[in-house]
mmCIF file of C-alpha atoms and ligand atoms in Angstrom:
data_model
loop_
_atom_site.group_PDB
_atom_site.id
_atom_site.type_symbol
_atom_site.label_atom_id
_atom_site.label_comp_id
_atom_site.label_asym_id
_atom_site.label_seq_id
_atom_site.Cartn_x
_atom_site.Cartn_y
_atom_site.Cartn_z
ATOM 1 C CA MET A 26 2.658 -6.842 -16.344
ATOM 2 C CA GLU A 27 3.056 -3.850 -13.967
ATOM 3 C CA ARG A 28 3.362 -4.333 -10.219
ATOM 4 C CA THR A 29 2.832 -1.916 -7.345
ATOM 5 C CA PHE A 30 3.554 -1.891 -3.601
ATOM 6 C CA LEU A 31 0.708 -1.095 -1.241
ATOM 7 C CA MET A 32 0.732 -1.153 2.283
ATOM 8 C CA ILE A 33 -2.101 -0.829 4.835
ATOM 9 C CA LYS A 34 -1.022 1.274 7.471
ATOM 10 C CA PRO A 35 -1.179 0.658 11.179
ATOM 11 C CA ASP A 36 -4.274 2.915 11.703
ATOM 12 C CA ALA A 37 -6.385 0.595 9.353
ATOM 13 C CA VAL A 38 -4.833 -2.671 10.774
ATOM 14 C CA GLN A 39 -5.742 -1.304 14.446
ATOM 15 C CA ARG A 40 -9.305 -0.619 13.126
ATOM 16 C CA ASN A 41 -9.707 -4.200 11.698
ATOM 17 C CA LEU A 42 -10.041 -2.792 8.044
ATOM 18 C CA ILE A 43 -7.642 -5.136 6.285
ATOM 19 C CA GLY A 44 -10.284 -7.029 4.752
ATOM 20 C CA GLU A 45 -12.506 -3.970 3.603
ATOM 21 C CA VAL A 46 -9.384 -2.526 1.831
ATOM 22 C CA VAL A 47 -7.985 -5.820 0.265
ATOM 23 C CA SER A 48 -11.738 -6.364 -1.029
ATOM 24 C CA ARG A 49 -11.606 -3.191 -2.847
ATOM 25 C CA ILE A 50 -8.258 -4.175 -4.562
ATOM 26 C CA GLU A 51 -9.691 -7.695 -5.421
ATOM 27 C CA ASN A 52 -12.871 -6.199 -6.542
ATOM 28 C CA LYS A 53 -11.260 -3.769 -8.878
ATOM 29 C CA GLY A 54 -9.782 -6.961 -10.897
ATOM 30 C CA LEU A 55 -6.273 -6.544 -9.858
ATOM 31 C CA LYS A 56 -4.179 -9.579 -8.795
ATOM 32 C CA LEU A 57 -2.488 -10.030 -5.380
ATOM 33 C CA VAL A 58 1.330 -11.307 -5.992
ATOM 34 C CA ALA A 59 2.363 -11.120 -2.344
ATOM 35 C CA ALA A 60 1.018 -10.175 1.172
ATOM 36 C CA LYS A 61 2.189 -10.189 4.691
ATOM 37 C CA LEU A 62 1.092 -8.873 8.089
ATOM 38 C CA PHE A 63 4.646 -7.261 8.907
ATOM 39 C CA GLN A 64 6.034 -5.267 11.737
ATOM 40 C CA ALA A 65 8.522 -2.847 10.153
ATOM 41 C CA ASN A 66 11.592 -1.631 12.110
ATOM 42 C CA GLU A 67 12.792 1.770 12.048
ATOM 43 C CA GLU A 68 15.358 1.256 9.483
ATOM 44 C CA LEU A 69 13.028 0.065 6.940
ATOM 45 C CA ALA A 70 10.416 2.793 7.614
ATOM 46 C CA LYS A 71 13.190 5.294 7.155
ATOM 47 C CA GLU A 72 14.306 3.839 4.053
ATOM 48 C CA HIS A 73 11.001 3.396 2.787
ATOM 49 C CA TYR A 74 10.143 7.174 3.266
ATOM 50 C CA SER A 75 13.663 8.386 2.356
ATOM 51 C CA GLU A 76 12.221 10.783 -0.226
ATOM 52 C CA HIS A 77 10.830 12.809 2.944
ATOM 53 C CA VAL A 78 13.741 12.780 5.036
ATOM 54 C CA GLU A 79 13.844 16.715 5.218
ATOM 55 C CA LYS A 80 10.327 17.290 5.882
ATOM 56 C CA PRO A 81 8.903 18.323 9.360
ATOM 57 C CA PHE A 82 6.815 15.299 9.414
ATOM 58 C CA PHE A 83 9.447 12.742 8.971
ATOM 59 C CA ASN A 84 10.094 11.505 12.566
ATOM 60 C CA GLY A 85 6.393 11.354 13.026
ATOM 61 C CA LEU A 86 5.733 9.550 9.905
ATOM 62 C CA VAL A 87 8.447 6.891 10.864
ATOM 63 C CA ASP A 88 7.236 6.441 14.381
ATOM 64 C CA PHE A 89 3.608 6.017 13.138
ATOM 65 C CA ILE A 90 4.653 3.380 10.391
ATOM 66 C CA THR A 91 6.646 1.341 13.171
ATOM 67 C CA SER A 92 3.961 1.668 15.882
ATOM 68 C CA GLY A 93 2.549 -1.659 14.875
ATOM 69 C CA PRO A 94 2.081 -4.123 12.141
ATOM 70 C CA VAL A 95 1.199 -3.074 8.594
ATOM 71 C CA PHE A 96 -0.299 -5.280 5.797
ATOM 72 C CA ALA A 97 2.012 -5.111 2.951
ATOM 73 C CA MET A 98 1.115 -6.148 -0.560
ATOM 74 C CA VAL A 99 2.260 -6.536 -4.136
ATOM 75 C CA VAL A 100 -0.383 -6.151 -6.851
ATOM 76 C CA GLU A 101 -0.198 -6.698 -10.377
ATOM 77 C CA GLY A 102 -2.609 -5.493 -13.240
ATOM 78 C CA ASN A 103 -2.343 -3.157 -16.458
ATOM 79 C CA ASN A 104 -1.418 0.380 -15.410
ATOM 80 C CA VAL A 105 -1.537 -0.578 -11.880
ATOM 81 C CA VAL A 106 0.184 2.432 -10.397
ATOM 82 C CA GLU A 107 -2.221 4.831 -11.586
ATOM 83 C CA VAL A 108 -5.176 2.603 -10.846
ATOM 84 C CA THR A 109 -4.242 2.013 -7.343
ATOM 85 C CA ARG A 110 -3.359 5.659 -6.838
ATOM 86 C CA THR A 111 -6.881 6.836 -7.991
ATOM 87 C CA LEU A 112 -8.327 3.956 -5.965
ATOM 88 C CA VAL A 113 -6.484 5.291 -2.772
ATOM 89 C CA GLY A 114 -7.396 8.739 -3.307
ATOM 90 C CA GLU A 115 -5.758 12.075 -2.154
ATOM 91 C CA THR A 116 -2.922 12.165 0.373
ATOM 92 C CA ASN A 117 -5.270 14.103 2.911
ATOM 93 C CA PRO A 118 -8.316 11.913 3.663
ATOM 94 C CA ALA A 119 -10.451 15.249 4.520
ATOM 95 C CA LYS A 120 -9.781 16.232 0.864
ATOM 96 C CA ALA A 121 -10.112 12.787 -0.614
ATOM 97 C CA ALA A 122 -13.162 11.966 -2.752
ATOM 98 C CA PRO A 123 -16.035 9.587 -1.182
ATOM 99 C CA GLY A 124 -15.558 6.282 -3.046
ATOM 100 C CA THR A 125 -11.775 6.285 -2.552
ATOM 101 C CA ILE A 126 -10.105 4.369 0.332
ATOM 102 C CA ARG A 127 -9.003 7.454 2.185
ATOM 103 C CA GLY A 128 -12.378 9.302 1.380
ATOM 104 C CA ASP A 129 -14.257 6.591 2.821
ATOM 105 C CA TYR A 130 -12.249 5.446 5.707
ATOM 106 C CA GLY A 131 -9.939 8.349 6.783
ATOM 107 C CA VAL A 132 -10.101 11.743 8.723
ATOM 108 C CA ASP A 133 -6.610 12.822 9.464
ATOM 109 C CA LEU A 134 -3.529 13.413 7.176
ATOM 110 C CA GLY A 135 -1.401 11.545 9.513
ATOM 111 C CA ARG A 136 -3.427 8.468 9.556
ATOM 112 C CA ASN A 137 -4.395 8.014 6.077
ATOM 113 C CA ILE A 138 -5.206 4.175 5.725
ATOM 114 C CA ILE A 139 -2.975 2.919 2.997
ATOM 115 C CA HIS A 140 0.230 3.572 1.083
ATOM 116 C CA GLY A 141 0.593 3.095 -2.651
ATOM 117 C CA SER A 142 3.799 3.814 -4.900
ATOM 118 C CA ASP A 143 3.789 6.778 -6.917
ATOM 119 C CA SER A 144 5.592 5.563 -10.064
ATOM 120 C CA ASN A 145 6.812 2.442 -11.471
ATOM 121 C CA GLU A 146 10.289 3.241 -10.466
ATOM 122 C CA SER A 147 9.094 3.844 -6.657
ATOM 123 C CA ALA A 148 7.071 0.368 -7.076
ATOM 124 C CA LYS A 149 10.425 -1.478 -7.957
ATOM 125 C CA ARG A 150 12.333 0.086 -5.229
ATOM 126 C CA GLU A 151 9.675 -0.444 -2.335
ATOM 127 C CA ILE A 152 8.891 -4.225 -3.556
ATOM 128 C CA GLY A 153 12.575 -4.745 -3.228
ATOM 129 C CA LEU A 154 12.751 -3.294 0.170
ATOM 130 C CA TRP A 155 9.770 -5.102 1.715
ATOM 131 C CA PHE A 156 9.848 -8.362 -0.038
ATOM 132 C CA ASN A 157 12.366 -11.067 -1.169
ATOM 133 C CA ASP A 158 11.815 -12.884 -4.445
ATOM 134 C CA ALA A 159 10.685 -15.998 -2.878
ATOM 135 C CA GLU A 160 7.559 -14.152 -1.823
ATOM 136 C CA LEU A 161 6.430 -12.885 -5.027
ATOM 137 C CA ASN A 162 3.953 -15.426 -6.506
ATOM 138 C CA ASP A 163 4.278 -15.779 -10.283
ATOM 139 C CA TYR A 164 0.882 -17.508 -11.119
ATOM 140 C CA LYS A 165 -1.789 -17.191 -13.603
ATOM 141 C CA LEU A 166 -5.321 -16.543 -12.663
ATOM 142 C CA ASN A 167 -7.483 -19.288 -13.981
ATOM 143 C CA ASN A 168 -10.898 -18.735 -12.699
ATOM 144 C CA GLU A 169 -12.978 -19.488 -15.867
ATOM 145 C CA ALA A 170 -14.271 -22.677 -14.153
ATOM 146 C CA TRP A 171 -15.689 -20.555 -11.180
ATOM 147 C CA VAL A 172 -16.567 -17.222 -12.627
ATOM 148 C CA TYR A 173 -19.170 -16.855 -15.372
HETATM 149 P P1 RTP B 2 1.867 7.541 0.704
HETATM 150 O O1 RTP B 2 3.463 7.905 0.198
HETATM 151 O O2 RTP B 2 2.069 7.261 2.351
HETATM 152 O O3 RTP B 2 1.206 6.729 -0.054
HETATM 153 O O4 RTP B 2 1.291 9.015 0.560
HETATM 154 P P2 RTP B 2 1.278 9.972 -0.557
HETATM 155 O O5 RTP B 2 2.172 9.591 -1.787
HETATM 156 O O6 RTP B 2 -0.114 10.300 -0.692
HETATM 157 O O7 RTP B 2 1.853 11.399 0.144
HETATM 158 P P3 RTP B 2 3.332 11.645 0.497
HETATM 159 O O8 RTP B 2 3.572 13.126 -0.161
HETATM 160 O O9 RTP B 2 4.258 10.502 -0.182
HETATM 161 O O10 RTP B 2 3.446 11.586 2.104
HETATM 162 C C1 RTP B 2 3.819 10.405 2.661
HETATM 163 C C2 RTP B 2 2.969 10.366 4.003
HETATM 164 O O11 RTP B 2 3.334 11.435 4.735
HETATM 165 C C3 RTP B 2 2.259 11.842 5.607
HETATM 166 N N1 RTP B 2 2.197 13.261 5.371
HETATM 167 N N2 RTP B 2 2.209 14.150 6.576
HETATM 168 N N3 RTP B 2 1.941 16.479 8.056
HETATM 169 C C4 RTP B 2 2.138 16.743 6.700
HETATM 170 O O12 RTP B 2 1.972 17.870 6.198
HETATM 171 C C5 RTP B 2 2.211 15.309 5.929
HETATM 172 N N4 RTP B 2 2.337 15.124 4.669
HETATM 173 C C6 RTP B 2 2.378 14.112 4.273
HETATM 174 C C7 RTP B 2 1.022 11.361 5.294
HETATM 175 O O13 RTP B 2 0.708 10.270 5.867
HETATM 176 C C8 RTP B 2 1.485 10.626 3.772
HETATM 177 O O14 RTP B 2 0.785 9.734 3.439
HETATM 178 MG MG1 MG B 3 4.279 8.948 -1.441
#
């Protein structure tokens, strides 16, 4: 089963939106494999966004991501990278469709609520950066006794 890395960014943590965002992921039918409230240091933030190192917004992005705790998650499901990118919406919240996380909760490009891996390759790399193997929970959802 495919996995992806999602991270609720410091803006949404400060706004007490963790529950709202996690609810959307759960309601979609995806499975949480790992989650933690976590303060990233500069080294981790730079490595996470290393593909953007040459961009003019890189330093500001690293400052923002390290400005407070993030809520990091690993989520599992069929085609989960594409499904979660659709759920998250376009990079710029001003253009993101209503109904998407960024479209419903964000306004500014620099503060766009959540990160989601953009490919299976990125997902593997990012899961390895943010979590160790012991934090990844292999379990079966066995909810037939509670859901009808
Ligand atoms: P993310 O990696 O955070 O999930 O966002 P994304 O794939 O939708 O967008 P990406 O191109 O990877 O950009 C990473 C983050 O950099 C900030 N950004 N600022 N000032 C700018 O022009 C600019 N462009 C991008 C955004 O916060 C974006 O999420
Ligand atoms: Mg990206």
